[in-house]
Short mmCIF file of N, CA, C and O in Angstrom, two decimals:
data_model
loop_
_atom_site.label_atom_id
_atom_site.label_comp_id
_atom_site.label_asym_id
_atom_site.label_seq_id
_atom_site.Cartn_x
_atom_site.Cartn_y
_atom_site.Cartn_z
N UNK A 1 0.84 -1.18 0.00
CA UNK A 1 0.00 0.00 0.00
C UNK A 1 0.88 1.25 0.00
O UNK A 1 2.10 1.21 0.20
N UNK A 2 0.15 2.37 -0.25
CA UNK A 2 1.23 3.51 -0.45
C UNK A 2 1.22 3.89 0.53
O UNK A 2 1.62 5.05 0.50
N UNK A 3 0.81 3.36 2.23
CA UNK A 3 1.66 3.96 3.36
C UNK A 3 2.71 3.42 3.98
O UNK A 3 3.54 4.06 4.63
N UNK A 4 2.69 1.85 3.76
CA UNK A 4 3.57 0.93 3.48
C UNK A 4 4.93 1.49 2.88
O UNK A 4 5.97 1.16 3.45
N UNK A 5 5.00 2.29 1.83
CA UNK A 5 5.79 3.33 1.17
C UNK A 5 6.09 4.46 1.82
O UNK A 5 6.91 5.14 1.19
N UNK A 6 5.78 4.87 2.71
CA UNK A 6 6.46 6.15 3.35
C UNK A 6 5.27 7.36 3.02
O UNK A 6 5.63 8.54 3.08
N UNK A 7 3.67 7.00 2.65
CA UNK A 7 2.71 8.27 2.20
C UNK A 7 1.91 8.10 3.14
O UNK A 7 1.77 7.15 3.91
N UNK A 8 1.34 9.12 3.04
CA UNK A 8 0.18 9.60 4.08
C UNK A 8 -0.48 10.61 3.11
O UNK A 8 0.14 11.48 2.50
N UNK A 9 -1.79 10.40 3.04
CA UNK A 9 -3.17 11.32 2.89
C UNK A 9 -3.12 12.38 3.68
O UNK A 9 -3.30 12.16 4.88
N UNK A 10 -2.89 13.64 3.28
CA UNK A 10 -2.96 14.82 3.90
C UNK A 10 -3.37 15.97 3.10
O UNK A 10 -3.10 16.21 1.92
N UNK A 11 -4.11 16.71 3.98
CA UNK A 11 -4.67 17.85 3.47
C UNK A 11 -3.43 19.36 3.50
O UNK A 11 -2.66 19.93 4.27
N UNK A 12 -4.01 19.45 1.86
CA UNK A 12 -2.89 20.66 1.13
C UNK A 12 -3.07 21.70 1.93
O UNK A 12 -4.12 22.06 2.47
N UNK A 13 -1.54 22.38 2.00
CA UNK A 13 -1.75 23.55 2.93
C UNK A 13 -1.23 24.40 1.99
O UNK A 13 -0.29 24.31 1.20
N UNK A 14 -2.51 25.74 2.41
CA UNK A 14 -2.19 27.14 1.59
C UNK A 14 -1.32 27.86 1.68
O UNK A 14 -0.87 28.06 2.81
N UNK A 15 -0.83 28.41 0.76
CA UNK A 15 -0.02 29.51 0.98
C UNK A 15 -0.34 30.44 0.13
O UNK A 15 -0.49 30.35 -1.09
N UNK A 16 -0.49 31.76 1.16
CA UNK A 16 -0.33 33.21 0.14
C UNK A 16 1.09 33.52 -1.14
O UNK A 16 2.28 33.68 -0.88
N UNK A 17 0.29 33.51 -2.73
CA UNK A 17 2.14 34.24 -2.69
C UNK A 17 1.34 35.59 -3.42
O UNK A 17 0.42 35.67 -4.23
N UNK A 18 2.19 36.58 -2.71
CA UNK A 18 2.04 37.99 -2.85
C UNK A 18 3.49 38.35 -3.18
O UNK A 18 4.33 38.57 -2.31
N UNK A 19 3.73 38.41 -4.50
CA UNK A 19 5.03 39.19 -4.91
C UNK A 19 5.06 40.68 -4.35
O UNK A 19 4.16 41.37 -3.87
N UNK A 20 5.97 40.85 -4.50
CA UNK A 20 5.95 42.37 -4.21
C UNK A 20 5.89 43.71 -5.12
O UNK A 20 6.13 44.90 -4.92
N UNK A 21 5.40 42.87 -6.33
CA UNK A 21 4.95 43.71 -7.22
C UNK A 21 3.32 43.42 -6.98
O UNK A 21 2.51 44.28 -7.33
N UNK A 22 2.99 42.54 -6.54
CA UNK A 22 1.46 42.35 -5.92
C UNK A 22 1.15 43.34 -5.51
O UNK A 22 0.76 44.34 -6.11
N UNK A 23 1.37 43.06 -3.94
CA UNK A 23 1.73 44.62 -2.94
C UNK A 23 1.57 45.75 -3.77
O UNK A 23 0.52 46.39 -3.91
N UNK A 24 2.70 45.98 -4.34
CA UNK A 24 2.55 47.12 -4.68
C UNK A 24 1.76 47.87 -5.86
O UNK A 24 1.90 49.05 -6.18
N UNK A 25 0.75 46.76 -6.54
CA UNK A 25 -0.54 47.22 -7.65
C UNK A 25 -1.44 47.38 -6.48
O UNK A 25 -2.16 48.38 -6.50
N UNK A 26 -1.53 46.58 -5.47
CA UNK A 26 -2.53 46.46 -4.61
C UNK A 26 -2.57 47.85 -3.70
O UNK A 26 -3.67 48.31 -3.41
N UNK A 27 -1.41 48.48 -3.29
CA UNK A 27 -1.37 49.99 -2.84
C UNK A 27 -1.89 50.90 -3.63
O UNK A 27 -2.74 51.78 -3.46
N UNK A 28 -0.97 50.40 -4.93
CA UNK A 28 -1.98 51.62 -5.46
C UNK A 28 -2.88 51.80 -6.25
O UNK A 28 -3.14 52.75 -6.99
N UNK A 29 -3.52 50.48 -6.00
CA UNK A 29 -5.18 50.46 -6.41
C UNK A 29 -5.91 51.54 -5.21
O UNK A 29 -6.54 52.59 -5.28
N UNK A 30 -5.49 50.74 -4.22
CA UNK A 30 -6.67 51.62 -3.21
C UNK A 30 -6.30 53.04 -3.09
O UNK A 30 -7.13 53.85 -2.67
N UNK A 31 -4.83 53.51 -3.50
CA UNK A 31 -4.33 54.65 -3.48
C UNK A 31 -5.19 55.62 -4.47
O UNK A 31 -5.50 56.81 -4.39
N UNK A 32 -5.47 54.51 -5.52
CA UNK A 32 -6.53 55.23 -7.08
C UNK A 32 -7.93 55.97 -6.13
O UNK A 32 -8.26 57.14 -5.92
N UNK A 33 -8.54 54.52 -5.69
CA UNK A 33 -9.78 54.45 -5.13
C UNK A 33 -10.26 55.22 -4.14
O UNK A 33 -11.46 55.07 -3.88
N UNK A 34 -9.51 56.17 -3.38
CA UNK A 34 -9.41 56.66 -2.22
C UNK A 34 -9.30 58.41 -3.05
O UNK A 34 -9.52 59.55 -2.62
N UNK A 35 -9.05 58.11 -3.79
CA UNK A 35 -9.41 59.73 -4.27
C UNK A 35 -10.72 60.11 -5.60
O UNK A 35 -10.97 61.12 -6.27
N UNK A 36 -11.31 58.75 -5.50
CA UNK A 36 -12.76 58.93 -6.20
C UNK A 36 -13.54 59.78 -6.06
O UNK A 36 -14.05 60.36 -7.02
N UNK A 37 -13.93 60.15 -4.34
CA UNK A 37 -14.93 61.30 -4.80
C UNK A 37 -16.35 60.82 -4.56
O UNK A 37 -16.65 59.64 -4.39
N UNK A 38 -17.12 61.73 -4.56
CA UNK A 38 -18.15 61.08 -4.64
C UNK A 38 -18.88 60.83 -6.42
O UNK A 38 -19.67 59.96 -6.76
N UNK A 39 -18.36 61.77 -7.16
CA UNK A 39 -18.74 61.50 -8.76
C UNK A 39 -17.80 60.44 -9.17
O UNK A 39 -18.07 59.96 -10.27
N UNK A 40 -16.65 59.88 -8.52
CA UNK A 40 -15.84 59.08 -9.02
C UNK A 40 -17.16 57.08 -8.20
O UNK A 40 -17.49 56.02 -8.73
N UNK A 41 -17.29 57.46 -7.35
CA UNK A 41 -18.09 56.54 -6.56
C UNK A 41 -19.46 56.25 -6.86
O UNK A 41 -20.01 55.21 -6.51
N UNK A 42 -20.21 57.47 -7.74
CA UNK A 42 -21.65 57.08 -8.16
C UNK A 42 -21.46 56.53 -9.54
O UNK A 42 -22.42 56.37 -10.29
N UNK A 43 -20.26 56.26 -9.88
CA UNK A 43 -20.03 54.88 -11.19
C UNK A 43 -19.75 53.26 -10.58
O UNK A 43 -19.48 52.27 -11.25
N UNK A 44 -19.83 53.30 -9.89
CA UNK A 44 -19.46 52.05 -9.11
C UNK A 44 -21.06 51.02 -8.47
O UNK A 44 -21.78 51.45 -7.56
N UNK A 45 -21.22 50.14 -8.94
CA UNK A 45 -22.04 49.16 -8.71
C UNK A 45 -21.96 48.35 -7.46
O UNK A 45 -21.03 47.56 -7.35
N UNK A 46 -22.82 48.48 -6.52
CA UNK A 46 -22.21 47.29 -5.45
C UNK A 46 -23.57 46.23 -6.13
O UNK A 46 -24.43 46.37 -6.99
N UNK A 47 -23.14 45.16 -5.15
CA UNK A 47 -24.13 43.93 -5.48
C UNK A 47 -23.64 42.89 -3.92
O UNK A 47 -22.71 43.09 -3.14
N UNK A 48 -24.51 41.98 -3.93
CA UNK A 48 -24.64 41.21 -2.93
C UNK A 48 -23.57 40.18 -3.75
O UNK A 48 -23.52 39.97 -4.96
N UNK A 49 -22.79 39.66 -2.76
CA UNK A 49 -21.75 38.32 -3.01
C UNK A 49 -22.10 36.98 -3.02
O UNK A 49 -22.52 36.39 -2.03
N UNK A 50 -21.90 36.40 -4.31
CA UNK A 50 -21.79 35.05 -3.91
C UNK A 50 -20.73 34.09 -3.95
O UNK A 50 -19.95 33.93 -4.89
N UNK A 51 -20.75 33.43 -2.80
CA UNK A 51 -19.29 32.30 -2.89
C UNK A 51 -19.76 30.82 -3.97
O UNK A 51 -20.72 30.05 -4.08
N UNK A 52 -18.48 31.02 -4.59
CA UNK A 52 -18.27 29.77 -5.74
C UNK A 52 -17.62 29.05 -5.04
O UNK A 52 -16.94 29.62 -4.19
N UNK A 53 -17.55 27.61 -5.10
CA UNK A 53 -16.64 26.64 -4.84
C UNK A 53 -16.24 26.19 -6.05
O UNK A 53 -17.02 25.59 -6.79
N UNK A 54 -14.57 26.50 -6.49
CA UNK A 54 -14.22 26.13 -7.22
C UNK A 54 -12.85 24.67 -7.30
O UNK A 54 -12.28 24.04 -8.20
N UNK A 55 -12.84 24.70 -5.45
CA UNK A 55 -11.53 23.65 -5.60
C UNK A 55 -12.67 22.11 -5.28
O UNK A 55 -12.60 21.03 -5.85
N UNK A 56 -13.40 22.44 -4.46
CA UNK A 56 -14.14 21.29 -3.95
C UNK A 56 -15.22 22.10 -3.35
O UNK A 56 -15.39 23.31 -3.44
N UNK A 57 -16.33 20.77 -2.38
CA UNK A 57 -17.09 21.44 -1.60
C UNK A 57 -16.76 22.64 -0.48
O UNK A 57 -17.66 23.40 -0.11
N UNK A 58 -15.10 22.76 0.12
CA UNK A 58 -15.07 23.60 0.81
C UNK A 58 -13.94 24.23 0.83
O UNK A 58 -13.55 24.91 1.78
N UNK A 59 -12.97 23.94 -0.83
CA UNK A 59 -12.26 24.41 -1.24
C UNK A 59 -10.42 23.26 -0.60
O UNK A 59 -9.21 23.25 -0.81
N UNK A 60 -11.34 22.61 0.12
CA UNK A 60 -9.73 21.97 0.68
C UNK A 60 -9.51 20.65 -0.25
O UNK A 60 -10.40 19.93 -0.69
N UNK A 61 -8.00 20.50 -0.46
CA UNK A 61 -7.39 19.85 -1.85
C UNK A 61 -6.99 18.44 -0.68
O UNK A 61 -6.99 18.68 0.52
N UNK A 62 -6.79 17.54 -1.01
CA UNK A 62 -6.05 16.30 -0.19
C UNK A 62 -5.38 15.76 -1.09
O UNK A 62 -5.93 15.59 -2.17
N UNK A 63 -3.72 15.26 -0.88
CA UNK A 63 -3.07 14.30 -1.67
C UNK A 63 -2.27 13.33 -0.85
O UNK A 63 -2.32 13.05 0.35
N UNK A 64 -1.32 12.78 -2.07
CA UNK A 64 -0.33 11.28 -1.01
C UNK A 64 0.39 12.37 -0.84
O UNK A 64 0.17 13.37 -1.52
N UNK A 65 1.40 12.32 0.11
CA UNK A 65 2.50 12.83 0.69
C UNK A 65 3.44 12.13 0.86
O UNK A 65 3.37 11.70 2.02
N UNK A 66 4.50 11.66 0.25
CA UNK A 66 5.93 11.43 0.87
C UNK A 66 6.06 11.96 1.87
O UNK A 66 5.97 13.18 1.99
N UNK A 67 6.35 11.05 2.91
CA UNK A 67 6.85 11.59 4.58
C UNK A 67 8.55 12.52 4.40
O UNK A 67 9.01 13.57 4.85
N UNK A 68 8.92 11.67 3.68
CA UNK A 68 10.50 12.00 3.51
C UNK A 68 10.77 13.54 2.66
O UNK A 68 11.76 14.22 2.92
N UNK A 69 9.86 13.94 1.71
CA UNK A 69 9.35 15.12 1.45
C UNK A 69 9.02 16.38 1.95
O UNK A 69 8.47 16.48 3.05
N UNK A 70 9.37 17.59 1.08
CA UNK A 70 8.73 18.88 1.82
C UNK A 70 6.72 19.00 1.55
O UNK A 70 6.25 18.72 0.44
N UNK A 71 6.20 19.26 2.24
CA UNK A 71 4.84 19.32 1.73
C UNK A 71 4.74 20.30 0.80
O UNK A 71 5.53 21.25 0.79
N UNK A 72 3.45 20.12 -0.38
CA UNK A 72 3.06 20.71 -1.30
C UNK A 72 2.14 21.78 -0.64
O UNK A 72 1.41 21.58 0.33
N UNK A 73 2.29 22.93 -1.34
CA UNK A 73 1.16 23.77 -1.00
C UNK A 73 0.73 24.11 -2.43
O UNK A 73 1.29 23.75 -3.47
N UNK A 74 -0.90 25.27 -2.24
CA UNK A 74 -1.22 25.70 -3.47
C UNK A 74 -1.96 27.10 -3.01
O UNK A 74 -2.53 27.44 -1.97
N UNK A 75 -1.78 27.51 -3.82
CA UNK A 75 -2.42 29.05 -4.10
C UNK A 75 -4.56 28.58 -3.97
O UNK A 75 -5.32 27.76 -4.46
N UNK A 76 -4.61 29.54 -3.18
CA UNK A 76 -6.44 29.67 -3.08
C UNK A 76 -6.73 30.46 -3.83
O UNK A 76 -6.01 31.32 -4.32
N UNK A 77 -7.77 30.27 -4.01
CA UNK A 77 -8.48 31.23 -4.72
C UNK A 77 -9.31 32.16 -3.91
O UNK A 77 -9.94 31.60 -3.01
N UNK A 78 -9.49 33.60 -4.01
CA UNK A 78 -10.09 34.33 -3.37
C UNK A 78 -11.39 34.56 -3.74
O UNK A 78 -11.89 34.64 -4.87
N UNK A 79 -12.13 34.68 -2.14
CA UNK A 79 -13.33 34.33 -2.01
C UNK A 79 -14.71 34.99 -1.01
O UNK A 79 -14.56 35.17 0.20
N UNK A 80 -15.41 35.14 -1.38
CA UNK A 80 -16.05 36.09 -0.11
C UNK A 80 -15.47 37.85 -0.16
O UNK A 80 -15.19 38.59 0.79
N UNK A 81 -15.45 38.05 -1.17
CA UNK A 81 -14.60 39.43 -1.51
C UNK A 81 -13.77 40.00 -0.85
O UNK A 81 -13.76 41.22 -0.71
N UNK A 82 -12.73 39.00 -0.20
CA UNK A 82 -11.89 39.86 0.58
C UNK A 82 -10.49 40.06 0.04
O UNK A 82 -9.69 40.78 0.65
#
């Protein structure tokens, strides 16, 4: 069996990656947004959110793991508009 082999079933762990060119579109997005205005703000649509599940039912991934291995992680997907 593949634990017999050194694996174990374990659930994927997330990791953020935020380059730092991320960061820094992400400053100055809100840096944009923050000097809208109120005529810059009555173009803007809000709406009620809905959450997609796109990895699974609750978004958590499971694989084999080599014990002897570093664990795998993966990028989430963002969700709930945050």
């Amino acid at each position: 069996t593949l634990r017999n082999q050194g694996m174990a079933y374990v659930k994927r762990k997330p990791a953020t990656v935020l380059s730092p060119q991320h960061k820094q579109k992400r400053v100055a997005f809100a840096k944009e947004v923050m000097e809208y205005g109120i005529h810059g703000w009555s173009k803007v649509l809000f709406s009620d959110e809905k959450k997609f599940n796109l990895d699974g039912p609750d978004g958590t991934q499971y694989y084999w793991h080599h014990l002897n291995r570093e664990p795998e992680i993966f990028s989430k997907r963002q969700n709930d508009g945050g």
